[in-house]
mmCIF file of C-alpha atoms in Angstrom:
data_model
loop_
_atom_site.group_PDB
_atom_site.id
_atom_site.type_symbol
_atom_site.label_atom_id
_atom_site.label_comp_id
_atom_site.label_asym_id
_atom_site.label_seq_id
_atom_site.Cartn_x
_atom_site.Cartn_y
_atom_site.Cartn_z
ATOM 1 C CA ASN A 1 31.334 0.977 -32.576
ATOM 2 C CA ALA A 2 31.187 3.063 -35.984
ATOM 3 C CA GLY A 3 32.628 6.167 -34.560
ATOM 4 C CA VAL A 4 32.004 9.371 -36.117
ATOM 5 C CA THR A 5 29.609 9.023 -39.519
ATOM 6 C CA GLN A 6 28.982 11.628 -42.222
ATOM 7 C CA THR A 7 26.443 11.680 -44.903
ATOM 8 C CA PRO A 8 26.273 12.142 -47.309
ATOM 9 C CA LYS A 9 29.873 11.532 -48.697
ATOM 10 C CA PHE A 10 29.574 13.342 -51.949
ATOM 11 C CA ARG A 11 27.288 16.036 -53.230
ATOM 12 C CA ILE A 12 26.962 18.669 -55.810
ATOM 13 C CA LEU A 13 24.605 21.564 -55.479
ATOM 14 C CA LYS A 14 23.778 24.702 -57.315
ATOM 15 C CA ILE A 15 24.533 27.959 -56.177
ATOM 16 C CA GLY A 16 21.717 29.207 -53.898
ATOM 17 C CA GLN A 17 20.521 25.917 -53.034
ATOM 18 C CA SER A 18 20.581 24.792 -49.312
ATOM 19 C CA MET A 19 21.687 21.457 -47.682
ATOM 20 C CA THR A 20 22.309 20.014 -44.361
ATOM 21 C CA LEU A 21 25.469 17.489 -43.846
ATOM 22 C CA GLN A 22 24.761 15.046 -41.226
ATOM 23 C CA CYS A 23 27.196 13.901 -38.277
ATOM 24 C CA THR A 24 26.314 11.378 -35.664
ATOM 25 C CA GLN A 25 28.722 9.577 -33.355
ATOM 26 C CA ASP A 26 28.492 6.982 -31.266
ATOM 27 C CA MET A 27 31.242 7.460 -28.544
ATOM 28 C CA ASN A 28 29.175 9.612 -25.987
ATOM 29 C CA HIS A 29 31.712 12.215 -26.908
ATOM 30 C CA ASN A 30 30.457 15.683 -25.462
ATOM 31 C CA TYR A 31 32.415 17.763 -27.889
ATOM 32 C CA MET A 32 31.589 17.894 -31.619
ATOM 33 C CA TYR A 33 33.262 19.914 -34.548
ATOM 34 C CA TRP A 34 32.907 20.882 -37.950
ATOM 35 C CA TYR A 35 35.951 21.558 -40.265
ATOM 36 C CA ARG A 36 36.563 22.491 -43.855
ATOM 37 C CA GLN A 37 39.352 21.518 -45.877
ATOM 38 C CA ASP A 38 40.051 23.208 -49.099
ATOM 39 C CA PRO A 39 42.730 21.775 -51.739
ATOM 40 C CA GLY A 40 46.424 21.342 -50.200
ATOM 41 C CA MET A 41 45.196 22.875 -47.096
ATOM 42 C CA GLY A 42 44.825 22.105 -43.407
ATOM 43 C CA LEU A 43 41.736 22.091 -41.557
ATOM 44 C CA LYS A 44 39.689 25.439 -40.462
ATOM 45 C CA LEU A 45 37.211 24.940 -37.624
ATOM 46 C CA ILE A 46 33.481 26.076 -38.645
ATOM 47 C CA TYR A 47 31.549 25.612 -35.344
ATOM 48 C CA TYR A 48 31.651 23.407 -32.386
ATOM 49 C CA SER A 49 29.807 22.275 -29.566
ATOM 50 C CA VAL A 50 30.438 21.415 -25.868
ATOM 51 C CA GLY A 51 27.397 19.275 -25.285
ATOM 52 C CA ALA A 52 23.516 19.079 -26.123
ATOM 53 C CA GLY A 53 22.126 22.786 -26.748
ATOM 54 C CA ILE A 54 25.570 24.861 -26.870
ATOM 55 C CA THR A 55 27.359 25.942 -30.107
ATOM 56 C CA ASP A 56 29.842 28.328 -30.596
ATOM 57 C CA LYS A 57 31.646 29.714 -33.905
ATOM 58 C CA GLY A 58 34.901 28.633 -34.965
ATOM 59 C CA GLU A 59 37.375 30.525 -37.298
ATOM 60 C CA VAL A 60 35.139 30.524 -40.640
ATOM 61 C CA PRO A 61 31.578 30.272 -39.644
ATOM 62 C CA ASN A 62 29.946 32.478 -42.084
ATOM 63 C CA GLY A 63 27.320 30.908 -44.421
ATOM 64 C CA TYR A 64 26.998 28.070 -41.938
ATOM 65 C CA ASN A 65 24.518 27.228 -39.307
ATOM 66 C CA VAL A 66 24.817 24.267 -36.652
ATOM 67 C CA SER A 67 22.327 22.821 -33.972
ATOM 68 C CA ARG A 68 23.123 20.342 -31.298
ATOM 69 C CA SER A 69 19.934 18.619 -29.932
ATOM 70 C CA THR A 70 21.026 15.415 -28.720
ATOM 71 C CA THR A 71 24.807 14.527 -27.773
ATOM 72 C CA GLU A 72 24.950 12.320 -30.901
ATOM 73 C CA ASP A 73 24.080 14.605 -33.632
ATOM 74 C CA PHE A 74 25.679 17.540 -34.819
ATOM 75 C CA PRO A 75 24.133 18.667 -38.598
ATOM 76 C CA LEU A 76 25.592 21.562 -40.502
ATOM 77 C CA ARG A 77 23.395 23.604 -42.508
ATOM 78 C CA LEU A 78 24.491 25.583 -45.685
ATOM 79 C CA GLU A 79 21.189 27.895 -46.359
ATOM 80 C CA LEU A 80 22.513 29.543 -49.713
ATOM 81 C CA ALA A 81 25.226 27.754 -51.256
ATOM 82 C CA ALA A 82 27.974 29.697 -52.965
ATOM 83 C CA PRO A 83 31.192 28.550 -54.714
ATOM 84 C CA SER A 84 33.207 29.501 -52.178
ATOM 85 C CA GLN A 85 31.644 26.958 -50.041
ATOM 86 C CA THR A 86 33.082 24.052 -52.194
ATOM 87 C CA SER A 87 35.593 21.996 -50.048
ATOM 88 C CA VAL A 88 35.419 18.666 -48.101
ATOM 89 C CA TYR A 89 33.765 18.991 -44.700
ATOM 90 C CA PHE A 90 34.656 16.834 -41.660
ATOM 91 C CA CYS A 91 33.078 16.379 -38.719
ATOM 92 C CA ALA A 92 35.153 15.205 -35.318
ATOM 93 C CA SER A 93 34.334 14.365 -31.889
ATOM 94 C CA SER A 94 36.178 14.062 -28.581
ATOM 95 C CA TYR A 95 35.659 13.259 -25.085
ATOM 96 C CA VAL A 96 36.742 16.493 -22.896
ATOM 97 C CA VAL A 97 36.973 16.666 -19.246
ATOM 98 C CA ILE A 98 39.273 18.290 -17.012
ATOM 99 C CA GLY A 99 42.548 16.519 -16.756
ATOM 100 C CA SER A 100 41.770 14.478 -20.063
ATOM 101 C CA ASN A 101 43.529 15.106 -23.406
ATOM 102 C CA GLN A 102 41.999 13.066 -26.130
ATOM 103 C CA PRO A 103 42.447 13.682 -29.909
ATOM 104 C CA GLN A 104 39.639 14.052 -31.916
ATOM 105 C CA HIS A 105 38.164 11.467 -33.723
ATOM 106 C CA PHE A 106 37.243 12.291 -37.332
ATOM 107 C CA GLY A 107 34.480 11.211 -39.762
ATOM 108 C CA ASP A 108 35.174 9.884 -43.314
ATOM 109 C CA GLY A 109 34.570 13.467 -45.057
ATOM 110 C CA THR A 110 31.463 15.159 -47.212
ATOM 111 C CA ARG A 111 32.814 16.283 -50.721
ATOM 112 C CA LEU A 112 30.822 19.269 -51.649
ATOM 113 C CA SER A 113 31.078 20.740 -54.938
ATOM 114 C CA ILE A 114 29.063 23.963 -55.698
ATOM 115 C CA LEU A 115 28.164 25.125 -59.126
ATOM 116 C CA GLU B 1 46.412 35.304 -33.813
ATOM 117 C CA LEU B 2 47.830 31.691 -33.327
ATOM 118 C CA LYS B 3 49.497 30.298 -36.808
ATOM 119 C CA VAL B 4 50.921 27.242 -37.317
ATOM 120 C CA GLU B 5 53.458 26.709 -40.056
ATOM 121 C CA GLN B 6 54.643 23.100 -41.368
ATOM 122 C CA ASN B 7 57.768 22.688 -43.287
ATOM 123 C CA PRO B 8 58.419 21.446 -45.602
ATOM 124 C CA LEU B 9 55.237 21.371 -47.587
ATOM 125 C CA PHE B 10 56.240 18.280 -49.686
ATOM 126 C CA LEU B 11 58.524 15.988 -48.917
ATOM 127 C CA SER B 12 59.997 13.151 -51.532
ATOM 128 C CA MET B 13 62.504 10.770 -49.824
ATOM 129 C CA GLN B 14 63.814 7.254 -50.382
ATOM 130 C CA GLU B 15 62.781 4.440 -48.598
ATOM 131 C CA GLY B 16 65.556 3.532 -45.625
ATOM 132 C CA LYS B 17 66.096 7.297 -45.228
ATOM 133 C CA ASN B 18 65.755 9.329 -42.234
ATOM 134 C CA TYR B 19 64.148 13.195 -42.168
ATOM 135 C CA THR B 20 62.216 15.551 -39.931
ATOM 136 C CA ILE B 21 58.929 17.477 -40.450
ATOM 137 C CA TYR B 22 58.900 20.642 -38.605
ATOM 138 C CA CYS B 23 55.833 22.433 -36.935
ATOM 139 C CA ASN B 24 56.100 26.168 -35.654
ATOM 140 C CA TYR B 25 53.361 27.793 -34.207
ATOM 141 C CA SER B 26 53.207 31.503 -33.067
ATOM 142 C CA THR B 27 51.637 31.974 -29.427
ATOM 143 C CA THR B 28 51.368 29.777 -26.243
ATOM 144 C CA SER B 29 50.104 26.690 -26.352
ATOM 145 C CA ASP B 30 51.241 23.339 -24.519
ATOM 146 C CA ARG B 31 48.964 20.788 -26.378
ATOM 147 C CA LEU B 32 50.088 19.877 -29.966
ATOM 148 C CA TYR B 33 48.715 16.771 -31.903
ATOM 149 C CA TRP B 34 49.965 15.023 -34.915
ATOM 150 C CA TYR B 35 47.663 13.627 -37.509
ATOM 151 C CA ARG B 36 47.945 11.196 -40.735
ATOM 152 C CA GLN B 37 45.863 12.012 -43.663
ATOM 153 C CA ASP B 38 45.963 9.390 -46.684
ATOM 154 C CA PRO B 39 44.495 10.596 -49.868
ATOM 155 C CA GLY B 40 40.834 10.958 -49.902
ATOM 156 C CA LYS B 41 40.443 9.761 -46.364
ATOM 157 C CA SER B 42 40.052 11.126 -42.552
ATOM 158 C CA LEU B 43 42.546 12.247 -40.414
ATOM 159 C CA GLU B 44 43.987 9.493 -37.895
ATOM 160 C CA SER B 45 45.772 10.536 -34.527
ATOM 161 C CA LEU B 46 49.283 9.608 -34.330
ATOM 162 C CA PHE B 47 50.464 11.453 -31.093
ATOM 163 C CA VAL B 48 49.216 13.909 -28.407
ATOM 164 C CA LEU B 49 51.828 16.052 -26.893
ATOM 165 C CA LEU B 50 51.339 17.733 -23.728
ATOM 166 C CA SER B 51 54.174 19.164 -22.009
ATOM 167 C CA ASN B 52 57.516 20.740 -22.475
ATOM 168 C CA GLY B 53 59.832 17.835 -23.654
ATOM 169 C CA ALA B 54 57.316 15.597 -24.247
ATOM 170 C CA VAL B 55 58.390 12.912 -26.477
ATOM 171 C CA LYS B 56 56.262 9.821 -28.233
ATOM 172 C CA GLN B 57 57.244 6.998 -30.722
ATOM 173 C CA GLU B 58 55.390 4.759 -32.467
ATOM 174 C CA GLY B 59 56.948 2.297 -35.013
ATOM 175 C CA ARG B 60 59.277 4.648 -37.251
ATOM 176 C CA LEU B 61 57.502 7.776 -36.256
ATOM 177 C CA MET B 62 58.632 9.789 -33.253
ATOM 178 C CA ALA B 63 57.190 13.077 -32.331
ATOM 179 C CA SER B 64 58.679 15.797 -29.703
ATOM 180 C CA LEU B 65 57.519 19.089 -28.230
ATOM 181 C CA ASP B 66 59.683 22.390 -27.122
ATOM 182 C CA THR B 67 57.047 24.818 -25.784
ATOM 183 C CA LYS B 68 59.591 27.421 -25.198
ATOM 184 C CA ALA B 69 60.664 27.376 -28.731
ATOM 185 C CA ARG B 70 57.087 26.784 -29.918
ATOM 186 C CA LEU B 71 58.409 23.914 -32.171
ATOM 187 C CA SER B 72 57.240 20.257 -32.814
ATOM 188 C CA THR B 73 58.965 18.179 -34.643
ATOM 189 C CA LEU B 74 57.887 14.705 -36.288
ATOM 190 C CA HIS B 75 60.853 12.458 -37.135
ATOM 191 C CA ILE B 76 60.964 9.752 -39.739
ATOM 192 C CA THR B 77 63.254 6.866 -39.119
ATOM 193 C CA ALA B 78 64.416 4.545 -42.478
ATOM 194 C CA ALA B 79 61.223 5.457 -44.251
ATOM 195 C CA VAL B 80 59.036 2.675 -45.875
ATOM 196 C CA HIS B 81 56.455 3.222 -48.830
ATOM 197 C CA ASP B 82 53.543 2.760 -46.190
ATOM 198 C CA LEU B 83 54.445 5.974 -44.739
ATOM 199 C CA SER B 84 53.540 7.990 -47.675
ATOM 200 C CA ALA B 85 50.673 10.335 -46.585
ATOM 201 C CA THR B 86 49.968 13.811 -45.553
ATOM 202 C CA TYR B 87 50.988 14.826 -42.128
ATOM 203 C CA PHE B 88 49.306 17.783 -40.089
ATOM 204 C CA CYS B 89 50.271 19.066 -36.841
ATOM 205 C CA ALA B 90 47.617 20.938 -34.876
ATOM 206 C CA VAL B 91 47.579 23.378 -32.199
ATOM 207 C CA ASP B 92 45.232 24.011 -29.027
ATOM 208 C CA ARG B 93 44.607 27.702 -28.357
ATOM 209 C CA SER B 94 45.406 26.867 -24.731
ATOM 210 C CA ALA B 95 46.689 29.659 -22.510
ATOM 211 C CA TYR B 96 47.831 29.261 -19.075
ATOM 212 C CA GLY B 97 47.330 25.610 -18.903
ATOM 213 C CA GLY B 98 43.945 25.615 -19.913
ATOM 214 C CA ALA B 99 42.796 23.762 -23.435
ATOM 215 C CA THR B 100 40.257 24.836 -25.255
ATOM 216 C CA ASN B 101 40.060 21.949 -27.445
ATOM 217 C CA LYS B 102 39.746 24.557 -30.630
ATOM 218 C CA LEU B 103 42.423 23.058 -32.906
ATOM 219 C CA ILE B 104 44.691 24.999 -35.677
ATOM 220 C CA PHE B 105 46.056 22.801 -38.329
ATOM 221 C CA GLY B 106 48.874 23.582 -40.124
ATOM 222 C CA THR B 107 48.855 23.279 -43.881
ATOM 223 C CA GLY B 108 50.362 19.713 -43.991
ATOM 224 C CA THR B 109 53.444 18.293 -45.047
ATOM 225 C CA LEU B 110 52.691 15.703 -48.251
ATOM 226 C CA LEU B 111 55.373 12.860 -47.849
ATOM 227 C CA ALA B 112 56.160 10.654 -50.719
ATOM 228 C CA VAL B 113 58.270 7.794 -50.349
ATOM 229 C CA GLN B 114 59.741 6.191 -53.071
ATOM 230 C CA PRO B 115 60.895 2.706 -53.392
#
């Protein structure tokens, strides 16, 4: 199993450009998440999804959009890149059912710089 | 608003010594997770703590949870260089026993174990 796979690993964008960060998981997890990690800080939740077709905002959703058309994929879109969005982005997934408390599994991250 | 604070933020210790990392959180939760992150890498799950008084151990690391004090500890016994990493605690915004699976992360503790 590959687990959680994120692409690209690195990207540099110009202010105002748009891009999509890809995330796919092969563990048949129902929940998926997007976080950002700023230097020297913990992770902050951007968006999450409890299943295909269902998404909701986290702590810091402004400037981002997501979709979940399949169980496996959860792309994150930046429409108008701003310097404040320079960060490392992590995608995660977990299997959530009543009575189960599994940890979230993380991808390797996408390092994004906006200049 | 749920806040999670870790201390210390940075810990330099010698091999063979013992030390404890503290994780305090501000509102009710009975689900707490510890993760490890190596530089430039993803997050690896260490422990899942689900109830008051929970204690888990793996190798030189032992984690505990006191939900009444809203405190978790990560104790390191006889540290070795391989334990050098950043350690995060993360708290589920659960209330009245219902998990939300939305995690609030602490800012992390950077542990440097010197030979």
